[in-house]
């Protein structure tokens, strides 16, 4: 009887490893990497391993690993860029972008070089490098004799951001499956949002909402899309900043986030996609209405 159970377990593990290898192989082929056949050649060896299975590949998308009892993780499922070496300027740019995404910097806020350089413990030259990058991305504005300020998105930018969100997020969620690590990240974001709501911390609720949508993009298994969405997230948070009442903006979407997650947990990605489409249309209308009110003040 024990041998029969062991055999069944071995067959289950074999099927799991085969599934993981196919996922990895498909990702590599879609990225155009010539070493994808190497992974396939290693498949039989993977069947026999009972512990950590690690594929090591010669690229920036180098390590994808599977631990029995856990889910596939690594750069195809998460933000690969965070694991790569960065220059100081790139790190500071990423930190400023995070501050924008989490609402620590708001539209129209003037950024003092001296204050920021001191708080980040960097030189002004390094800070200016980050400013230049974020200005090119449309997140900051620079005016002679006035310095650098956080950008205020215009109506065309808001419409374009939501167009991109629908294109990326809806497609990503339509191909999701309940065991994807991105779904776990979505669940963590929902729980963080609920905790923040209980503490009446609506800025933190907004940050949890941003993390929820970042996790949706992770469902695409594309590090490039995740990196691109980081910029979109910063612009989106600036658009949210136009609404002076964060509770009014974020409160309705906590339950919507939970409902979308529930569809994925139930194995209904297309239903989740339709729900997300309606969700994003409603969100866009809310932000555009806030933009119009801000112009009329």
PDB file of C-alpha atoms in Angstrom:
ATOM      1  CA  UNK A   1       0.000   0.000   0.000  1.00  0.00           C
ATOM      2  CA  UNK A   2       2.824   2.387   0.899  1.00  0.00           C
ATOM      3  CA  UNK A   3       4.583   1.583  -2.342  1.00  0.00           C
ATOM      4  CA  UNK A   4       1.385   2.366  -4.229  1.00  0.00           C
ATOM      5  CA  UNK A   5       1.081   5.722  -2.465  1.00  0.00           C
ATOM      6  CA  UNK A   6       4.731   6.508  -3.127  1.00  0.00           C
ATOM      7  CA  UNK A   7       4.256   5.643  -6.783  1.00  0.00           C
ATOM      8  CA  UNK A   8       1.198   7.907  -7.033  1.00  0.00           C
ATOM      9  CA  UNK A   9       3.104  10.726  -5.336  1.00  0.00           C
ATOM     10  CA  UNK A  10       6.037  10.262  -7.698  1.00  0.00           C
ATOM     11  CA  UNK A  11       3.708  10.416 -10.686  1.00  0.00           C
ATOM     12  CA  UNK A  12       2.121  13.578  -9.286  1.00  0.00           C
ATOM     13  CA  UNK A  13       5.541  15.185  -8.818  1.00  0.00           C
ATOM     14  CA  UNK A  14       6.497  14.124 -12.323  1.00  0.00           C
ATOM     15  CA  UNK A  15       3.410  15.804 -13.740  1.00  0.00           C
ATOM     16  CA  UNK A  16       4.140  18.921 -11.696  1.00  0.00           C
ATOM     17  CA  UNK A  17       7.719  19.117 -12.924  1.00  0.00           C
ATOM     18  CA  UNK A  18       6.544  18.592 -16.502  1.00  0.00           C
ATOM     19  CA  UNK A  19       4.053  21.455 -16.082  1.00  0.00           C
ATOM     20  CA  UNK A  20       6.714  23.738 -14.624  1.00  0.00           C
ATOM     21  CA  UNK A  21       9.138  22.919 -17.420  1.00  0.00           C
ATOM     22  CA  UNK A  22       6.486  23.705 -20.022  1.00  0.00           C
ATOM     23  CA  UNK A  23       5.786  27.065 -18.350  1.00  0.00           C
ATOM     24  CA  UNK A  24       9.473  27.896 -18.307  1.00  0.00           C
ATOM     25  CA  UNK A  25      10.001  26.691 -21.867  1.00  0.00           C
ATOM     26  CA  UNK A  26       7.070  28.717 -23.160  1.00  0.00           C
ATOM     27  CA  UNK A  27       8.340  31.845 -21.424  1.00  0.00           C
ATOM     28  CA  UNK A  28      11.802  31.414 -22.885  1.00  0.00           C
ATOM     29  CA  UNK A  29      10.472  30.796 -26.379  1.00  0.00           C
ATOM     30  CA  UNK A  30       8.229  33.858 -26.141  1.00  0.00           C
ATOM     31  CA  UNK A  31      11.271  35.905 -25.118  1.00  0.00           C
ATOM     32  CA  UNK A  32      13.235  34.521 -28.056  1.00  0.00           C
ATOM     33  CA  UNK A  33      16.019  32.916 -26.023  1.00  0.00           C
ATOM     34  CA  UNK A  34      18.055  30.352 -27.935  1.00  0.00           C
ATOM     35  CA  UNK A  35      18.839  28.280 -24.860  1.00  0.00           C
ATOM     36  CA  UNK A  36      15.252  27.150 -24.264  1.00  0.00           C
ATOM     37  CA  UNK A  37      16.058  23.607 -25.543  1.00  0.00           C
ATOM     38  CA  UNK A  38      18.592  23.335 -22.698  1.00  0.00           C
ATOM     39  CA  UNK A  39      15.733  23.472 -20.196  1.00  0.00           C
ATOM     40  CA  UNK A  40      13.868  20.786 -22.064  1.00  0.00           C
ATOM     41  CA  UNK A  41      16.938  18.566 -22.130  1.00  0.00           C
ATOM     42  CA  UNK A  42      17.119  18.832 -18.343  1.00  0.00           C
ATOM     43  CA  UNK A  43      13.496  17.833 -17.856  1.00  0.00           C
ATOM     44  CA  UNK A  44      14.090  14.133 -17.176  1.00  0.00           C
ATOM     45  CA  UNK A  45      16.648  14.978 -14.519  1.00  0.00           C
ATOM     46  CA  UNK A  46      14.125  17.303 -12.893  1.00  0.00           C
ATOM     47  CA  UNK A  47      11.666  14.432 -12.539  1.00  0.00           C
ATOM     48  CA  UNK A  48      14.089  12.621 -10.266  1.00  0.00           C
ATOM     49  CA  UNK A  49      14.885  15.486  -7.918  1.00  0.00           C
ATOM     50  CA  UNK A  50      12.977  15.584  -4.637  1.00  0.00           C
ATOM     51  CA  UNK A  51      14.256  18.906  -3.358  1.00  0.00           C
ATOM     52  CA  UNK A  52      15.070  22.245  -4.921  1.00  0.00           C
ATOM     53  CA  UNK A  53      14.831  22.281  -8.692  1.00  0.00           C
ATOM     54  CA  UNK A  54      16.787  25.175 -10.112  1.00  0.00           C
ATOM     55  CA  UNK A  55      17.215  26.120 -13.726  1.00  0.00           C
ATOM     56  CA  UNK A  56      20.281  28.305 -14.183  1.00  0.00           C
ATOM     57  CA  UNK A  57      20.365  30.158 -17.465  1.00  0.00           C
ATOM     58  CA  UNK A  58      22.862  32.638 -18.840  1.00  0.00           C
ATOM     59  CA  UNK A  59      20.763  35.777 -18.935  1.00  0.00           C
ATOM     60  CA  UNK A  60      19.244  38.434 -16.721  1.00  0.00           C
ATOM     61  CA  UNK A  61      16.224  36.125 -16.426  1.00  0.00           C
ATOM     62  CA  UNK A  62      18.576  33.596 -14.944  1.00  0.00           C
ATOM     63  CA  UNK A  63      17.013  31.666 -12.099  1.00  0.00           C
ATOM     64  CA  UNK A  64      13.603  30.086 -11.905  1.00  0.00           C
ATOM     65  CA  UNK A  65      13.115  27.670  -9.066  1.00  0.00           C
ATOM     66  CA  UNK A  66      10.546  25.260  -7.772  1.00  0.00           C
ATOM     67  CA  UNK A  67      10.358  23.830  -4.285  1.00  0.00           C
ATOM     68  CA  UNK A  68       7.967  20.902  -3.745  1.00  0.00           C
ATOM     69  CA  UNK A  69       5.040  22.187  -1.714  1.00  0.00           C
ATOM     70  CA  UNK A  70       5.522  25.736  -2.980  1.00  0.00           C
ATOM     71  CA  UNK A  71       4.730  27.484  -6.231  1.00  0.00           C
ATOM     72  CA  UNK A  72       6.847  28.521  -9.148  1.00  0.00           C
ATOM     73  CA  UNK A  73       8.768  31.661  -8.332  1.00  0.00           C
ATOM     74  CA  UNK A  74      11.537  33.716  -9.799  1.00  0.00           C
ATOM     75  CA  UNK A  75      11.928  36.457 -12.386  1.00  0.00           C
ATOM     76  CA  UNK A  76       9.171  35.189 -14.671  1.00  0.00           C
ATOM     77  CA  UNK A  77       6.702  35.553 -11.838  1.00  0.00           C
ATOM     78  CA  UNK A  78       8.152  38.529  -9.999  1.00  0.00           C
ATOM     79  CA  UNK A  79       9.920  41.769 -10.707  1.00  0.00           C
ATOM     80  CA  UNK A  80      13.289  40.652 -11.999  1.00  0.00           C
ATOM     81  CA  UNK A  81      14.671  44.156 -12.072  1.00  0.00           C
ATOM     82  CA  UNK A  82      14.727  44.383  -8.272  1.00  0.00           C
ATOM     83  CA  UNK A  83      17.201  41.498  -8.105  1.00  0.00           C
ATOM     84  CA  UNK A  84      19.618  42.958 -10.638  1.00  0.00           C
ATOM     85  CA  UNK A  85      22.614  45.148  -9.720  1.00  0.00           C
ATOM     86  CA  UNK A  86      21.819  48.858  -9.922  1.00  0.00           C
ATOM     87  CA  UNK A  87      23.830  52.013 -10.066  1.00  0.00           C
ATOM     88  CA  UNK A  88      23.249  54.488  -7.257  1.00  0.00           C
ATOM     89  CA  UNK A  89      21.381  56.741  -9.670  1.00  0.00           C
ATOM     90  CA  UNK A  90      19.053  53.892 -10.668  1.00  0.00           C
ATOM     91  CA  UNK A  91      18.432  53.015  -7.029  1.00  0.00           C
ATOM     92  CA  UNK A  92      17.562  56.611  -6.157  1.00  0.00           C
ATOM     93  CA  UNK A  93      15.282  56.857  -9.190  1.00  0.00           C
ATOM     94  CA  UNK A  94      13.498  53.694  -8.048  1.00  0.00           C
ATOM     95  CA  UNK A  95      13.178  55.086  -4.510  1.00  0.00           C
ATOM     96  CA  UNK A  96      11.651  58.351  -5.739  1.00  0.00           C
ATOM     97  CA  UNK A  97       9.285  56.401  -7.959  1.00  0.00           C
ATOM     98  CA  UNK A  98       8.259  54.335  -4.935  1.00  0.00           C
ATOM     99  CA  UNK A  99       7.570  57.532  -2.999  1.00  0.00           C
ATOM    100  CA  UNK A 100       5.314  58.669  -5.831  1.00  0.00           C
ATOM    101  CA  UNK A 101       3.481  55.330  -5.990  1.00  0.00           C
ATOM    102  CA  UNK A 102       2.925  55.267  -2.223  1.00  0.00           C
ATOM    103  CA  UNK A 103       1.647  58.834  -2.121  1.00  0.00           C
ATOM    104  CA  UNK A 104       4.570  60.295  -0.177  1.00  0.00           C
ATOM    105  CA  UNK A 105       5.034  62.871  -2.933  1.00  0.00           C
ATOM    106  CA  UNK A 106       1.928  64.620  -4.257  1.00  0.00           C
ATOM    107  CA  UNK A 107       1.071  66.551  -7.441  1.00  0.00           C
ATOM    108  CA  UNK A 108       2.420  70.093  -7.447  1.00  0.00           C
ATOM    109  CA  UNK A 109       4.790  69.504  -4.517  1.00  0.00           C
ATOM    110  CA  UNK A 110       8.100  71.334  -4.855  1.00  0.00           C
ATOM    111  CA  UNK A 111      11.109  69.086  -4.287  1.00  0.00           C
ATOM    112  CA  UNK A 112      14.007  70.636  -2.427  1.00  0.00           C
ATOM    113  CA  UNK A 113      17.350  69.328  -3.656  1.00  0.00           C
ATOM    114  CA  UNK A 114      19.027  70.058  -0.345  1.00  0.00           C
ATOM    115  CA  UNK A 115      16.364  68.356   1.771  1.00  0.00           C
ATOM    116  CA  UNK A 116      16.023  65.281  -0.422  1.00  0.00           C
ATOM    117  CA  UNK A 117      19.772  64.838  -0.887  1.00  0.00           C
ATOM    118  CA  UNK A 118      20.250  64.978   2.878  1.00  0.00           C
ATOM    119  CA  UNK A 119      17.388  62.580   3.669  1.00  0.00           C
ATOM    120  CA  UNK A 120      18.564  60.079   1.043  1.00  0.00           C
ATOM    121  CA  UNK A 121      22.226  60.609   2.024  1.00  0.00           C
ATOM    122  CA  UNK A 122      23.360  61.198  -1.538  1.00  0.00           C
ATOM    123  CA  UNK A 123      25.057  63.963  -3.488  1.00  0.00           C
ATOM    124  CA  UNK A 124      23.037  66.556  -5.352  1.00  0.00           C
ATOM    125  CA  UNK A 125      24.539  65.361  -8.628  1.00  0.00           C
ATOM    126  CA  UNK A 126      23.128  61.869  -8.050  1.00  0.00           C
ATOM    127  CA  UNK A 127      19.754  63.343  -7.140  1.00  0.00           C
ATOM    128  CA  UNK A 128      19.757  65.482 -10.284  1.00  0.00           C
ATOM    129  CA  UNK A 129      20.395  62.367 -12.369  1.00  0.00           C
ATOM    130  CA  UNK A 130      17.266  60.791 -10.870  1.00  0.00           C
ATOM    131  CA  UNK A 131      15.330  64.024 -11.415  1.00  0.00           C
ATOM    132  CA  UNK A 132      16.275  64.029 -15.102  1.00  0.00           C
ATOM    133  CA  UNK A 133      15.060  60.453 -15.580  1.00  0.00           C
ATOM    134  CA  UNK A 134      11.752  61.054 -13.812  1.00  0.00           C
ATOM    135  CA  UNK A 135      11.249  64.295 -15.721  1.00  0.00           C
ATOM    136  CA  UNK A 136      11.639  62.404 -19.007  1.00  0.00           C
ATOM    137  CA  UNK A 137       9.040  59.937 -17.727  1.00  0.00           C
ATOM    138  CA  UNK A 138       6.638  62.802 -17.081  1.00  0.00           C
ATOM    139  CA  UNK A 139       6.578  62.272 -13.316  1.00  0.00           C
ATOM    140  CA  UNK A 140       8.415  65.488 -12.442  1.00  0.00           C
ATOM    141  CA  UNK A 141       8.591  68.900 -14.072  1.00  0.00           C
ATOM    142  CA  UNK A 142      11.517  71.302 -14.130  1.00  0.00           C
ATOM    143  CA  UNK A 143      11.136  75.036 -14.585  1.00  0.00           C
ATOM    144  CA  UNK A 144      14.056  77.490 -14.692  1.00  0.00           C
ATOM    145  CA  UNK A 145      14.385  79.493 -11.480  1.00  0.00           C
ATOM    146  CA  UNK A 146      11.621  77.434  -9.859  1.00  0.00           C
ATOM    147  CA  UNK A 147      13.265  74.054  -9.544  1.00  0.00           C
ATOM    148  CA  UNK A 148      11.644  70.629  -9.671  1.00  0.00           C
ATOM    149  CA  UNK A 149       8.041  69.867  -8.783  1.00  0.00           C
ATOM    150  CA  UNK A 150       5.894  66.746  -8.869  1.00  0.00           C
ATOM    151  CA  UNK A 151       3.915  66.668 -12.097  1.00  0.00           C
ATOM    152  CA  UNK A 152       0.159  67.141 -12.336  1.00  0.00           C
ATOM    153  CA  UNK A 153      -1.259  64.745 -14.928  1.00  0.00           C
ATOM    154  CA  UNK A 154      -3.534  66.254 -17.572  1.00  0.00           C
ATOM    155  CA  UNK A 155      -6.758  64.760 -18.871  1.00  0.00           C
ATOM    156  CA  UNK A 156      -5.089  63.193 -21.912  1.00  0.00           C
ATOM    157  CA  UNK A 157      -2.557  61.447 -19.665  1.00  0.00           C
ATOM    158  CA  UNK A 158      -5.279  60.059 -17.402  1.00  0.00           C
ATOM    159  CA  UNK A 159      -7.236  58.662 -20.349  1.00  0.00           C
ATOM    160  CA  UNK A 160      -4.091  57.115 -21.795  1.00  0.00           C
ATOM    161  CA  UNK A 161      -3.077  55.573 -18.457  1.00  0.00           C
ATOM    162  CA  UNK A 162      -6.435  53.832 -18.158  1.00  0.00           C
ATOM    163  CA  UNK A 163      -6.288  52.687 -21.768  1.00  0.00           C
ATOM    164  CA  UNK A 164      -2.938  51.046 -21.004  1.00  0.00           C
ATOM    165  CA  UNK A 165      -4.239  49.568 -17.754  1.00  0.00           C
ATOM    166  CA  UNK A 166      -7.188  47.913 -19.463  1.00  0.00           C
ATOM    167  CA  UNK A 167      -4.945  46.531 -22.181  1.00  0.00           C
ATOM    168  CA  UNK A 168      -2.363  45.097 -19.765  1.00  0.00           C
ATOM    169  CA  UNK A 169      -4.335  44.139 -16.658  1.00  0.00           C
ATOM    170  CA  UNK A 170      -7.344  42.564 -18.346  1.00  0.00           C
ATOM    171  CA  UNK A 171      -5.181  40.444 -20.614  1.00  0.00           C
ATOM    172  CA  UNK A 172      -2.955  39.400 -17.700  1.00  0.00           C
ATOM    173  CA  UNK A 173      -5.825  38.366 -15.454  1.00  0.00           C
ATOM    174  CA  UNK A 174      -7.575  36.415 -18.219  1.00  0.00           C
ATOM    175  CA  UNK A 175      -4.706  33.905 -18.298  1.00  0.00           C
ATOM    176  CA  UNK A 176      -4.295  33.568 -14.533  1.00  0.00           C
ATOM    177  CA  UNK A 177      -4.604  30.384 -12.510  1.00  0.00           C
ATOM    178  CA  UNK A 178      -5.201  30.145  -8.732  1.00  0.00           C
ATOM    179  CA  UNK A 179      -1.709  28.842  -7.881  1.00  0.00           C
ATOM    180  CA  UNK A 180       0.144  31.692  -9.582  1.00  0.00           C
ATOM    181  CA  UNK A 181       2.341  33.656  -7.127  1.00  0.00           C
ATOM    182  CA  UNK A 182       0.737  36.857  -8.390  1.00  0.00           C
ATOM    183  CA  UNK A 183      -2.566  35.675  -6.922  1.00  0.00           C
ATOM    184  CA  UNK A 184      -0.879  35.337  -3.527  1.00  0.00           C
ATOM    185  CA  UNK A 185       0.429  38.891  -3.892  1.00  0.00           C
ATOM    186  CA  UNK A 186      -3.102  40.041  -4.762  1.00  0.00           C
ATOM    187  CA  UNK A 187      -4.384  38.374  -1.601  1.00  0.00           C
ATOM    188  CA  UNK A 188      -1.683  40.024   0.500  1.00  0.00           C
ATOM    189  CA  UNK A 189      -2.651  43.402  -0.964  1.00  0.00           C
ATOM    190  CA  UNK A 190      -6.345  42.854  -0.206  1.00  0.00           C
ATOM    191  CA  UNK A 191      -5.519  41.940   3.398  1.00  0.00           C
ATOM    192  CA  UNK A 192      -3.238  44.983   3.746  1.00  0.00           C
ATOM    193  CA  UNK A 193      -6.016  47.196   2.390  1.00  0.00           C
ATOM    194  CA  UNK A 194      -8.544  45.848   4.876  1.00  0.00           C
ATOM    195  CA  UNK A 195      -6.135  46.391   7.779  1.00  0.00           C
ATOM    196  CA  UNK A 196      -5.447  49.946   6.616  1.00  0.00           C
ATOM    197  CA  UNK A 197      -9.189  50.632   6.338  1.00  0.00           C
ATOM    198  CA  UNK A 198      -9.715  49.421   9.901  1.00  0.00           C
ATOM    199  CA  UNK A 199      -7.016  51.891  10.976  1.00  0.00           C
ATOM    200  CA  UNK A 200      -8.643  54.643   8.844  1.00  0.00           C
ATOM    201  CA  UNK A 201      -5.325  55.048   7.032  1.00  0.00           C
ATOM    202  CA  UNK A 202      -6.631  55.849   3.568  1.00  0.00           C
ATOM    203  CA  UNK A 203      -3.226  56.673   2.128  1.00  0.00           C
ATOM    204  CA  UNK A 204      -2.139  53.146   3.060  1.00  0.00           C
ATOM    205  CA  UNK A 205      -5.364  51.814   1.530  1.00  0.00           C
ATOM    206  CA  UNK A 206      -4.359  53.531  -1.701  1.00  0.00           C
ATOM    207  CA  UNK A 207      -0.894  51.996  -1.539  1.00  0.00           C
ATOM    208  CA  UNK A 208      -2.386  48.531  -0.997  1.00  0.00           C
ATOM    209  CA  UNK A 209      -4.594  49.115  -4.022  1.00  0.00           C
ATOM    210  CA  UNK A 210      -1.548  49.963  -6.134  1.00  0.00           C
ATOM    211  CA  UNK A 211       0.117  46.751  -4.965  1.00  0.00           C
ATOM    212  CA  UNK A 212      -3.000  44.787  -5.893  1.00  0.00           C
ATOM    213  CA  UNK A 213      -2.848  46.003  -9.477  1.00  0.00           C
ATOM    214  CA  UNK A 214       0.900  45.470  -9.673  1.00  0.00           C
ATOM    215  CA  UNK A 215       0.235  41.866  -8.668  1.00  0.00           C
ATOM    216  CA  UNK A 216      -2.296  41.566 -11.491  1.00  0.00           C
ATOM    217  CA  UNK A 217       0.413  42.601 -13.952  1.00  0.00           C
ATOM    218  CA  UNK A 218       2.701  39.934 -12.467  1.00  0.00           C
ATOM    219  CA  UNK A 219       0.199  37.399 -13.802  1.00  0.00           C
ATOM    220  CA  UNK A 220       1.553  38.204 -17.275  1.00  0.00           C
ATOM    221  CA  UNK A 221       4.876  36.527 -16.350  1.00  0.00           C
ATOM    222  CA  UNK A 222       6.684  39.392 -18.096  1.00  0.00           C
ATOM    223  CA  UNK A 223       9.401  41.277 -16.188  1.00  0.00           C
ATOM    224  CA  UNK A 224       9.345  43.966 -18.869  1.00  0.00           C
ATOM    225  CA  UNK A 225       5.635  44.622 -18.367  1.00  0.00           C
ATOM    226  CA  UNK A 226       6.086  44.712 -14.591  1.00  0.00           C
ATOM    227  CA  UNK A 227       8.905  47.258 -14.959  1.00  0.00           C
ATOM    228  CA  UNK A 228       6.848  49.336 -17.404  1.00  0.00           C
ATOM    229  CA  UNK A 229       3.837  49.222 -15.098  1.00  0.00           C
ATOM    230  CA  UNK A 230       5.943  50.656 -12.275  1.00  0.00           C
ATOM    231  CA  UNK A 231       6.125  53.910 -14.233  1.00  0.00           C
ATOM    232  CA  UNK A 232       2.402  53.800 -15.010  1.00  0.00           C
ATOM    233  CA  UNK A 233       1.680  53.215 -11.314  1.00  0.00           C
ATOM    234  CA  UNK A 234       3.540  56.374 -10.370  1.00  0.00           C
ATOM    235  CA  UNK A 235       1.570  58.419 -12.921  1.00  0.00           C
ATOM    236  CA  UNK A 236      -1.642  56.808 -11.713  1.00  0.00           C
ATOM    237  CA  UNK A 237      -0.941  57.718  -8.094  1.00  0.00           C
ATOM    238  CA  UNK A 238      -0.412  61.313  -9.188  1.00  0.00           C
ATOM    239  CA  UNK A 239      -3.831  61.214 -10.829  1.00  0.00           C
ATOM    240  CA  UNK A 240      -5.283  59.846  -7.579  1.00  0.00           C
ATOM    241  CA  UNK A 241      -3.629  62.751  -5.787  1.00  0.00           C
ATOM    242  CA  UNK A 242      -5.953  65.149  -7.597  1.00  0.00           C
ATOM    243  CA  UNK A 243      -8.796  63.843  -5.448  1.00  0.00           C
ATOM    244  CA  UNK A 244      -8.552  65.418  -2.008  1.00  0.00           C
ATOM    245  CA  UNK A 245     -10.698  62.712  -0.416  1.00  0.00           C
ATOM    246  CA  UNK A 246      -8.747  59.413  -0.565  1.00  0.00           C
ATOM    247  CA  UNK A 247     -11.484  57.600   1.371  1.00  0.00           C
ATOM    248  CA  UNK A 248     -14.021  58.456  -1.321  1.00  0.00           C
ATOM    249  CA  UNK A 249     -11.610  57.285  -4.002  1.00  0.00           C
ATOM    250  CA  UNK A 250     -10.365  54.029  -2.517  1.00  0.00           C
ATOM    251  CA  UNK A 251     -13.132  52.745  -0.238  1.00  0.00           C
ATOM    252  CA  UNK A 252     -15.393  51.259  -2.972  1.00  0.00           C
ATOM    253  CA  UNK A 253     -12.533  49.339  -4.548  1.00  0.00           C
ATOM    254  CA  UNK A 254     -11.526  47.307  -1.513  1.00  0.00           C
ATOM    255  CA  UNK A 255     -14.553  45.061  -1.903  1.00  0.00           C
ATOM    256  CA  UNK A 256     -14.093  45.022  -5.682  1.00  0.00           C
ATOM    257  CA  UNK A 257     -10.514  43.839  -5.244  1.00  0.00           C
ATOM    258  CA  UNK A 258     -11.729  41.029  -3.003  1.00  0.00           C
ATOM    259  CA  UNK A 259     -14.393  40.069  -5.561  1.00  0.00           C
ATOM    260  CA  UNK A 260     -11.860  39.923  -8.410  1.00  0.00           C
ATOM    261  CA  UNK A 261      -9.593  37.777  -6.244  1.00  0.00           C
ATOM    262  CA  UNK A 262     -12.535  35.513  -5.415  1.00  0.00           C
ATOM    263  CA  UNK A 263     -13.093  34.845  -9.123  1.00  0.00           C
ATOM    264  CA  UNK A 264      -9.492  33.744  -9.530  1.00  0.00           C
ATOM    265  CA  UNK A 265      -9.672  31.546  -6.445  1.00  0.00           C
ATOM    266  CA  UNK A 266     -12.745  29.903  -7.988  1.00  0.00           C
ATOM    267  CA  UNK A 267     -10.864  29.262 -11.234  1.00  0.00           C
ATOM    268  CA  UNK A 268     -12.900  31.818 -13.222  1.00  0.00           C
ATOM    269  CA  UNK A 269     -10.322  34.109 -14.881  1.00  0.00           C
ATOM    270  CA  UNK A 270     -12.653  35.328 -17.637  1.00  0.00           C
ATOM    271  CA  UNK A 271     -15.249  36.383 -15.093  1.00  0.00           C
ATOM    272  CA  UNK A 272     -12.464  38.178 -13.218  1.00  0.00           C
ATOM    273  CA  UNK A 273     -11.469  39.902 -16.463  1.00  0.00           C
ATOM    274  CA  UNK A 274     -15.010  41.164 -17.133  1.00  0.00           C
ATOM    275  CA  UNK A 275     -15.289  42.388 -13.553  1.00  0.00           C
ATOM    276  CA  UNK A 276     -11.932  44.149 -13.845  1.00  0.00           C
ATOM    277  CA  UNK A 277     -12.971  45.868 -17.095  1.00  0.00           C
ATOM    278  CA  UNK A 278     -16.049  47.360 -15.401  1.00  0.00           C
ATOM    279  CA  UNK A 279     -13.941  48.230 -12.359  1.00  0.00           C
ATOM    280  CA  UNK A 280     -11.383  50.175 -14.423  1.00  0.00           C
ATOM    281  CA  UNK A 281     -14.082  52.063 -16.337  1.00  0.00           C
ATOM    282  CA  UNK A 282     -15.662  53.144 -13.040  1.00  0.00           C
ATOM    283  CA  UNK A 283     -12.270  54.125 -11.620  1.00  0.00           C
ATOM    284  CA  UNK A 284     -11.426  56.180 -14.704  1.00  0.00           C
ATOM    285  CA  UNK A 285     -14.700  58.102 -14.473  1.00  0.00           C
ATOM    286  CA  UNK A 286     -14.062  58.838 -10.800  1.00  0.00           C
ATOM    287  CA  UNK A 287     -10.554  60.168 -11.454  1.00  0.00           C
ATOM    288  CA  UNK A 288     -11.650  62.251 -14.464  1.00  0.00           C
ATOM    289  CA  UNK A 289     -14.438  63.798 -12.394  1.00  0.00           C
ATOM    290  CA  UNK A 290     -11.889  64.639  -9.695  1.00  0.00           C
ATOM    291  CA  UNK A 291      -9.652  66.198 -12.341  1.00  0.00           C
ATOM    292  CA  UNK A 292     -12.470  68.449 -13.549  1.00  0.00           C
ATOM    293  CA  UNK A 293     -13.244  69.534 -10.000  1.00  0.00           C
ATOM    294  CA  UNK A 294      -9.573  70.350  -9.386  1.00  0.00           C
ATOM    295  CA  UNK A 295      -9.505  72.551 -12.495  1.00  0.00           C
ATOM    296  CA  UNK A 296     -12.563  74.478 -11.352  1.00  0.00           C
ATOM    297  CA  UNK A 297     -11.244  75.226  -7.877  1.00  0.00           C
TER     298      UNK A 297
END
